[in-house]
PDB file of C-alpha atoms in Angstrom:
ATOM      1  CA  ASP H   1     175.389  92.496 212.326  1.00  0.00           C
ATOM      2  CA  ALA H   2     177.734  93.315 209.497  1.00  0.00           C
ATOM      3  CA  ASP H   3     179.308  90.460 207.554  1.00  0.00           C
ATOM      4  CA  VAL H   4     182.764  91.972 208.055  1.00  0.00           C
ATOM      5  CA  THR H   5     183.411  93.975 211.213  1.00  0.00           C
ATOM      6  CA  GLN H   6     186.428  96.159 211.785  1.00  0.00           C
ATOM      7  CA  THR H   7     187.503  97.642 215.089  1.00  0.00           C
ATOM      8  CA  PRO H   8     188.204 100.357 215.966  1.00  0.00           C
ATOM      9  CA  ARG H   9     186.395 102.616 213.470  1.00  0.00           C
ATOM     10  CA  ASN H  10     188.701 105.508 214.225  1.00  0.00           C
ATOM     11  CA  ARG H  11     192.025 105.705 215.992  1.00  0.00           C
ATOM     12  CA  ILE H  12     194.570 108.391 216.664  1.00  0.00           C
ATOM     13  CA  THR H  13     197.971 107.199 217.795  1.00  0.00           C
ATOM     14  CA  LYS H  14     201.414 108.642 218.324  1.00  0.00           C
ATOM     15  CA  THR H  15     204.501 107.992 216.264  1.00  0.00           C
ATOM     16  CA  GLY H  16     206.356 104.945 217.500  1.00  0.00           C
ATOM     17  CA  LYS H  17     203.380 103.293 219.157  1.00  0.00           C
ATOM     18  CA  ARG H  18     202.267  99.760 218.378  1.00  0.00           C
ATOM     19  CA  ILE H  19     198.716  99.454 217.192  1.00  0.00           C
ATOM     20  CA  MET H  20     196.481  96.583 216.151  1.00  0.00           C
ATOM     21  CA  LEU H  21     193.486  96.755 213.847  1.00  0.00           C
ATOM     22  CA  GLU H  22     191.061  93.895 214.087  1.00  0.00           C
ATOM     23  CA  CYS H  23     188.778  92.245 211.580  1.00  0.00           C
ATOM     24  CA  SER H  24     186.208  89.528 212.056  1.00  0.00           C
ATOM     25  CA  GLN H  25     183.780  88.016 209.570  1.00  0.00           C
ATOM     26  CA  THR H  26     180.643  85.910 209.597  1.00  0.00           C
ATOM     27  CA  LYS H  27     180.724  85.036 205.889  1.00  0.00           C
ATOM     28  CA  GLY H  28     182.512  81.752 206.469  1.00  0.00           C
ATOM     29  CA  HIS H  29     185.064  82.794 203.835  1.00  0.00           C
ATOM     30  CA  ASP H  30     188.541  81.332 203.891  1.00  0.00           C
ATOM     31  CA  ARG H  31     190.221  84.260 202.200  1.00  0.00           C
ATOM     32  CA  MET H  32     190.867  87.545 203.990  1.00  0.00           C
ATOM     33  CA  TYR H  33     192.697  90.694 202.958  1.00  0.00           C
ATOM     34  CA  TRP H  34     193.985  93.961 204.363  1.00  0.00           C
ATOM     35  CA  TYR H  35     194.058  97.068 202.174  1.00  0.00           C
ATOM     36  CA  ARG H  36     194.912 100.676 202.759  1.00  0.00           C
ATOM     37  CA  GLN H  37     193.190 103.473 200.927  1.00  0.00           C
ATOM     38  CA  ASP H  38     194.872 106.784 200.232  1.00  0.00           C
ATOM     39  CA  PRO H  39     193.351 109.640 198.225  1.00  0.00           C
ATOM     40  CA  GLY H  40     194.290 109.367 194.570  1.00  0.00           C
ATOM     41  CA  LEU H  41     195.931 105.972 195.042  1.00  0.00           C
ATOM     42  CA  GLY H  42     192.922 103.740 195.465  1.00  0.00           C
ATOM     43  CA  LEU H  43     193.280 100.521 197.430  1.00  0.00           C
ATOM     44  CA  ARG H  44     196.625  98.866 197.874  1.00  0.00           C
ATOM     45  CA  LEU H  45     197.049  95.363 199.220  1.00  0.00           C
ATOM     46  CA  ILE H  46     199.032  94.997 202.444  1.00  0.00           C
ATOM     47  CA  TYR H  47     198.614  91.309 203.323  1.00  0.00           C
ATOM     48  CA  TYR H  48     196.328  88.467 202.427  1.00  0.00           C
ATOM     49  CA  SER H  49     195.533  85.050 203.820  1.00  0.00           C
ATOM     50  CA  PHE H  50     193.952  82.149 201.965  1.00  0.00           C
ATOM     51  CA  ASP H  51     193.484  80.131 205.145  1.00  0.00           C
ATOM     52  CA  VAL H  52     194.667  80.090 208.747  1.00  0.00           C
ATOM     53  CA  LYS H  53     198.093  78.714 207.877  1.00  0.00           C
ATOM     54  CA  ASP H  54     198.607  80.661 204.664  1.00  0.00           C
ATOM     55  CA  ILE H  55     199.668  84.310 204.951  1.00  0.00           C
ATOM     56  CA  ASN H  56     201.194  86.307 202.133  1.00  0.00           C
ATOM     57  CA  LYS H  57     202.659  89.756 201.657  1.00  0.00           C
ATOM     58  CA  GLY H  58     200.948  92.210 199.362  1.00  0.00           C
ATOM     59  CA  GLU H  59     202.472  95.102 197.477  1.00  0.00           C
ATOM     60  CA  ILE H  60     203.022  97.362 200.518  1.00  0.00           C
ATOM     61  CA  SER H  61     203.728  95.077 203.493  1.00  0.00           C
ATOM     62  CA  ASP H  62     206.745  96.933 204.915  1.00  0.00           C
ATOM     63  CA  GLY H  63     205.985  98.270 208.392  1.00  0.00           C
ATOM     64  CA  TYR H  64     203.005  95.961 208.864  1.00  0.00           C
ATOM     65  CA  SER H  65     202.423  92.464 210.205  1.00  0.00           C
ATOM     66  CA  VAL H  66     199.335  90.286 210.425  1.00  0.00           C
ATOM     67  CA  SER H  67     197.928  87.444 212.440  1.00  0.00           C
ATOM     68  CA  ARG H  68     195.211  85.025 211.379  1.00  0.00           C
ATOM     69  CA  GLN H  69     193.902  83.828 214.713  1.00  0.00           C
ATOM     70  CA  ALA H  70     191.040  81.802 213.279  1.00  0.00           C
ATOM     71  CA  GLN H  71     189.143  81.457 210.042  1.00  0.00           C
ATOM     72  CA  ALA H  72     186.988  84.377 211.084  1.00  0.00           C
ATOM     73  CA  LYS H  73     189.671  86.720 212.458  1.00  0.00           C
ATOM     74  CA  PHE H  74     192.499  88.555 210.748  1.00  0.00           C
ATOM     75  CA  SER H  75     194.421  91.312 212.555  1.00  0.00           C
ATOM     76  CA  LEU H  76     196.766  93.934 211.175  1.00  0.00           C
ATOM     77  CA  SER H  77     199.540  95.389 213.337  1.00  0.00           C
ATOM     78  CA  LEU H  78     201.728  98.411 212.965  1.00  0.00           C
ATOM     79  CA  GLU H  79     204.742  97.636 215.136  1.00  0.00           C
ATOM     80  CA  SER H  80     205.986 101.225 215.284  1.00  0.00           C
ATOM     81  CA  ALA H  81     203.530 103.621 213.692  1.00  0.00           C
ATOM     82  CA  ILE H  82     204.761 106.468 211.517  1.00  0.00           C
ATOM     83  CA  PRO H  83     202.827 109.450 210.101  1.00  0.00           C
ATOM     84  CA  ASN H  84     202.799 108.153 206.508  1.00  0.00           C
ATOM     85  CA  GLN H  85     200.768 105.193 207.723  1.00  0.00           C
ATOM     86  CA  THR H  86     197.882 107.597 208.263  1.00  0.00           C
ATOM     87  CA  ALA H  87     195.188 106.150 206.002  1.00  0.00           C
ATOM     88  CA  LEU H  88     191.878 104.372 205.798  1.00  0.00           C
ATOM     89  CA  TYR H  89     192.316 100.629 206.283  1.00  0.00           C
ATOM     90  CA  PHE H  90     189.922  98.025 204.952  1.00  0.00           C
ATOM     91  CA  CYS H  91     189.543  94.360 205.662  1.00  0.00           C
ATOM     92  CA  ALA H  92     187.883  92.214 202.999  1.00  0.00           C
ATOM     93  CA  THR H  93     186.929  88.588 202.509  1.00  0.00           C
ATOM     94  CA  SER H  94     186.228  86.339 199.552  1.00  0.00           C
ATOM     95  CA  GLU H  95     185.027  82.848 198.825  1.00  0.00           C
ATOM     96  CA  PRO H  96     187.518  80.024 198.282  1.00  0.00           C
ATOM     97  CA  GLY H  97     188.938  79.719 194.794  1.00  0.00           C
ATOM     98  CA  THR H  98     188.369  82.374 192.160  1.00  0.00           C
ATOM     99  CA  PRO H  99     186.412  85.205 193.810  1.00  0.00           C
ATOM    100  CA  LEU H 100     183.716  85.525 191.152  1.00  0.00           C
ATOM    101  CA  ASP H 101     181.435  87.294 193.636  1.00  0.00           C
ATOM    102  CA  GLY H 102     184.101  89.895 194.305  1.00  0.00           C
ATOM    103  CA  TYR H 103     185.095  90.874 197.815  1.00  0.00           C
ATOM    104  CA  THR H 104     183.048  91.734 200.893  1.00  0.00           C
ATOM    105  CA  PHE H 105     184.475  94.759 202.669  1.00  0.00           C
ATOM    106  CA  GLY H 106     184.295  96.012 206.210  1.00  0.00           C
ATOM    107  CA  SER H 107     183.445  99.631 206.954  1.00  0.00           C
ATOM    108  CA  GLY H 108     187.052 100.593 207.468  1.00  0.00           C
ATOM    109  CA  THR H 109     189.315 101.904 210.201  1.00  0.00           C
ATOM    110  CA  ARG H 110     190.505 105.480 209.904  1.00  0.00           C
ATOM    111  CA  LEU H 111     193.972 105.644 211.428  1.00  0.00           C
ATOM    112  CA  THR H 112     195.790 108.869 212.155  1.00  0.00           C
ATOM    113  CA  VAL H 113     199.413 108.788 213.287  1.00  0.00           C
ATOM    114  CA  VAL H 114     200.571 112.049 214.863  1.00  0.00           C
TER     115      VAL H 114
ATOM    116  CA  ALA O   1     202.653  94.781 185.684  1.00  0.00           C
ATOM    117  CA  GLN O   2     198.901  94.591 185.809  1.00  0.00           C
ATOM    118  CA  SER O   3     197.213  97.933 186.265  1.00  0.00           C
ATOM    119  CA  VAL O   4     193.795  99.556 186.323  1.00  0.00           C
ATOM    120  CA  THR O   5     193.365 103.159 185.263  1.00  0.00           C
ATOM    121  CA  GLN O   6     190.363 105.271 186.060  1.00  0.00           C
ATOM    122  CA  LEU O   7     190.621 108.178 183.708  1.00  0.00           C
ATOM    123  CA  ASP O   8     188.799 110.774 185.791  1.00  0.00           C
ATOM    124  CA  SER O   9     189.518 111.432 189.437  1.00  0.00           C
ATOM    125  CA  GLN O  10     186.444 113.627 189.828  1.00  0.00           C
ATOM    126  CA  VAL O  11     183.224 113.874 187.858  1.00  0.00           C
ATOM    127  CA  PRO O  12     180.730 116.604 188.719  1.00  0.00           C
ATOM    128  CA  VAL O  13     177.315 116.291 187.127  1.00  0.00           C
ATOM    129  CA  PHE O  14     173.864 117.762 187.573  1.00  0.00           C
ATOM    130  CA  GLU O  15     170.983 115.689 188.839  1.00  0.00           C
ATOM    131  CA  GLU O  16     169.088 113.739 186.129  1.00  0.00           C
ATOM    132  CA  ALA O  17     172.003 114.073 183.689  1.00  0.00           C
ATOM    133  CA  PRO O  18     173.720 110.982 182.259  1.00  0.00           C
ATOM    134  CA  VAL O  19     177.152 109.993 183.496  1.00  0.00           C
ATOM    135  CA  GLU O  20     180.004 107.778 182.342  1.00  0.00           C
ATOM    136  CA  LEU O  21     182.915 106.787 184.572  1.00  0.00           C
ATOM    137  CA  ARG O  22     185.799 105.427 182.576  1.00  0.00           C
ATOM    138  CA  CYS O  23     188.038 102.480 183.377  1.00  0.00           C
ATOM    139  CA  ASN O  24     190.849 100.934 181.348  1.00  0.00           C
ATOM    140  CA  TYR O  25     192.999  97.997 182.336  1.00  0.00           C
ATOM    141  CA  SER O  26     196.195  96.381 181.173  1.00  0.00           C
ATOM    142  CA  SER O  27     195.478  93.512 178.874  1.00  0.00           C
ATOM    143  CA  SER O  28     195.525  89.920 180.016  1.00  0.00           C
ATOM    144  CA  VAL O  29     194.188  86.629 178.783  1.00  0.00           C
ATOM    145  CA  SER O  30     191.964  86.030 181.761  1.00  0.00           C
ATOM    146  CA  VAL O  31     190.200  88.884 183.505  1.00  0.00           C
ATOM    147  CA  TYR O  32     187.059  89.397 185.472  1.00  0.00           C
ATOM    148  CA  LEU O  33     185.840  92.957 185.967  1.00  0.00           C
ATOM    149  CA  PHE O  34     184.038  94.700 188.801  1.00  0.00           C
ATOM    150  CA  TRP O  35     182.731  98.091 189.818  1.00  0.00           C
ATOM    151  CA  TYR O  36     182.391  99.013 193.486  1.00  0.00           C
ATOM    152  CA  VAL O  37     180.739 102.023 195.117  1.00  0.00           C
ATOM    153  CA  GLN O  38     181.876 103.628 198.364  1.00  0.00           C
ATOM    154  CA  TYR O  39     179.483 105.952 200.160  1.00  0.00           C
ATOM    155  CA  PRO O  40     180.895 108.308 202.789  1.00  0.00           C
ATOM    156  CA  ASN O  41     182.160 106.533 205.893  1.00  0.00           C
ATOM    157  CA  GLN O  42     181.366 103.121 204.483  1.00  0.00           C
ATOM    158  CA  GLY O  43     183.206 100.232 202.930  1.00  0.00           C
ATOM    159  CA  LEU O  44     183.085  99.287 199.275  1.00  0.00           C
ATOM    160  CA  GLN O  45     179.948  97.604 197.952  1.00  0.00           C
ATOM    161  CA  LEU O  46     179.758  95.601 194.757  1.00  0.00           C
ATOM    162  CA  LEU O  47     177.838  97.469 192.066  1.00  0.00           C
ATOM    163  CA  LEU O  48     178.175  95.023 189.178  1.00  0.00           C
ATOM    164  CA  LYS O  49     180.530  92.537 187.607  1.00  0.00           C
ATOM    165  CA  TYR O  50     181.468  91.069 184.253  1.00  0.00           C
ATOM    166  CA  LEU O  51     182.495  87.426 184.181  1.00  0.00           C
ATOM    167  CA  SER O  52     181.549  86.257 180.676  1.00  0.00           C
ATOM    168  CA  GLY O  53     178.759  86.395 178.131  1.00  0.00           C
ATOM    169  CA  SER O  54     176.955  89.596 177.200  1.00  0.00           C
ATOM    170  CA  THR O  55     179.315  92.545 177.249  1.00  0.00           C
ATOM    171  CA  LEU O  56     176.663  94.829 178.714  1.00  0.00           C
ATOM    172  CA  VAL O  57     176.064  94.115 182.362  1.00  0.00           C
ATOM    173  CA  LYS O  58     173.498  95.675 184.628  1.00  0.00           C
ATOM    174  CA  GLY O  59     173.968  96.343 188.297  1.00  0.00           C
ATOM    175  CA  ILE O  60     172.198  97.843 191.235  1.00  0.00           C
ATOM    176  CA  ASN O  61     170.759 101.367 191.378  1.00  0.00           C
ATOM    177  CA  GLY O  62     170.333 101.627 187.603  1.00  0.00           C
ATOM    178  CA  PHE O  63     174.024 101.414 186.736  1.00  0.00           C
ATOM    179  CA  GLU O  64     175.372  99.421 183.819  1.00  0.00           C
ATOM    180  CA  ALA O  65     178.794  98.803 182.351  1.00  0.00           C
ATOM    181  CA  GLU O  66     180.108  97.652 179.019  1.00  0.00           C
ATOM    182  CA  PHE O  67     183.091  95.363 178.583  1.00  0.00           C
ATOM    183  CA  ASN O  68     185.135  96.146 175.506  1.00  0.00           C
ATOM    184  CA  LYS O  69     187.905  93.610 175.020  1.00  0.00           C
ATOM    185  CA  SER O  70     189.592  95.325 172.090  1.00  0.00           C
ATOM    186  CA  GLN O  71     189.749  98.626 173.957  1.00  0.00           C
ATOM    187  CA  THR O  72     190.494  96.914 177.317  1.00  0.00           C
ATOM    188  CA  SER O  73     187.829  99.088 178.891  1.00  0.00           C
ATOM    189  CA  PHE O  74     184.966  98.638 181.305  1.00  0.00           C
ATOM    190  CA  HIS O  75     183.133 101.954 181.519  1.00  0.00           C
ATOM    191  CA  LEU O  76     180.322 102.523 183.984  1.00  0.00           C
ATOM    192  CA  ARG O  77     177.205 104.421 182.941  1.00  0.00           C
ATOM    193  CA  LYS O  78     173.925 105.654 184.282  1.00  0.00           C
ATOM    194  CA  PRO O  79     171.356 107.438 182.091  1.00  0.00           C
ATOM    195  CA  SER O  80     170.025 109.705 184.860  1.00  0.00           C
ATOM    196  CA  VAL O  81     171.799 110.264 188.163  1.00  0.00           C
ATOM    197  CA  HIS O  82     170.351 111.173 191.530  1.00  0.00           C
ATOM    198  CA  ILE O  83     171.793 113.119 194.417  1.00  0.00           C
ATOM    199  CA  SER O  84     172.090 109.819 196.275  1.00  0.00           C
ATOM    200  CA  ASP O  85     174.575 108.543 193.673  1.00  0.00           C
ATOM    201  CA  THR O  86     177.188 110.907 195.065  1.00  0.00           C
ATOM    202  CA  ALA O  87     179.988 108.564 196.109  1.00  0.00           C
ATOM    203  CA  GLU O  88     183.375 107.257 195.095  1.00  0.00           C
ATOM    204  CA  TYR O  89     183.453 104.535 192.467  1.00  0.00           C
ATOM    205  CA  PHE O  90     186.210 101.982 192.035  1.00  0.00           C
ATOM    206  CA  CYS O  91     186.924  99.789 189.073  1.00  0.00           C
ATOM    207  CA  ALA O  92     188.603  96.475 189.895  1.00  0.00           C
ATOM    208  CA  VAL O  93     190.076  93.759 187.721  1.00  0.00           C
ATOM    209  CA  LEU O  94     190.751  90.199 188.778  1.00  0.00           C
ATOM    210  CA  TYR O  95     193.798  88.906 186.953  1.00  0.00           C
ATOM    211  CA  ASN O  96     194.779  85.253 186.715  1.00  0.00           C
ATOM    212  CA  ASN O  97     191.921  84.201 188.991  1.00  0.00           C
ATOM    213  CA  ASN O  98     193.408  85.560 192.215  1.00  0.00           C
ATOM    214  CA  ASP O  99     195.098  88.953 191.713  1.00  0.00           C
ATOM    215  CA  MET O 100     192.534  91.729 192.296  1.00  0.00           C
ATOM    216  CA  ARG O 101     193.722  95.199 191.290  1.00  0.00           C
ATOM    217  CA  PHE O 102     191.814  98.394 192.009  1.00  0.00           C
ATOM    218  CA  GLY O 103     191.795 101.694 190.202  1.00  0.00           C
ATOM    219  CA  ALA O 104     192.453 104.941 192.037  1.00  0.00           C
ATOM    220  CA  GLY O 105     188.759 105.788 192.213  1.00  0.00           C
ATOM    221  CA  THR O 106     186.449 108.393 190.681  1.00  0.00           C
ATOM    222  CA  ARG O 107     184.573 110.756 192.918  1.00  0.00           C
ATOM    223  CA  LEU O 108     181.117 111.372 191.465  1.00  0.00           C
ATOM    224  CA  THR O 109     179.387 114.487 192.758  1.00  0.00           C
ATOM    225  CA  VAL O 110     175.780 115.010 191.756  1.00  0.00           C
ATOM    226  CA  LYS O 111     174.605 118.590 192.071  1.00  0.00           C
ATOM    227  CA  PRO O 112     170.985 119.738 192.329  1.00  0.00           C
TER     228      PRO O 112
END
């Protein structure tokens, strides 16, 4: 099994719908992140969590919310999806403290909002 | 603001040719540097990293990168590429021990 698992892998949804993207990890890492990837823009941080009770906004949090249900689970929600939220979404984890080993990424969720 | 710039959005190259993917970052006292590779329909995988010590670091699949503090650069190189190296490559910089910034990516296409 993958260290970081994202579900679903692909999703098409309609404008205005609520959608949740899920992430679970077996790394035992405390820190978890949600990024979106857009062509030519690289990865941009949406939210991050350093432990279950610590959740922080990233650079593009508007229109998104998150829930850290357990150390291993971190979900991203779009309360009312809009077309410009069409993107590839990645969950990542890192060790506590300074992440000198970098991040471990999931395989991504491709979301299309029509 | 901290930023990471990958100077080429696309790099086409023939098989067995050398390649360099360029990355510059905004200067900071404390940085750690990373290169990631993303194959189609996959997540990012760590290719190599620079934390301290020798400025030339070697990674997986024959890639290496050189940290140049005065130029604030961390360019990725491979002396001879294979078709299987076709992927997108991301430079990332960890600022102040907990602020990871990614470049926009460079799409490397290796042609036969």
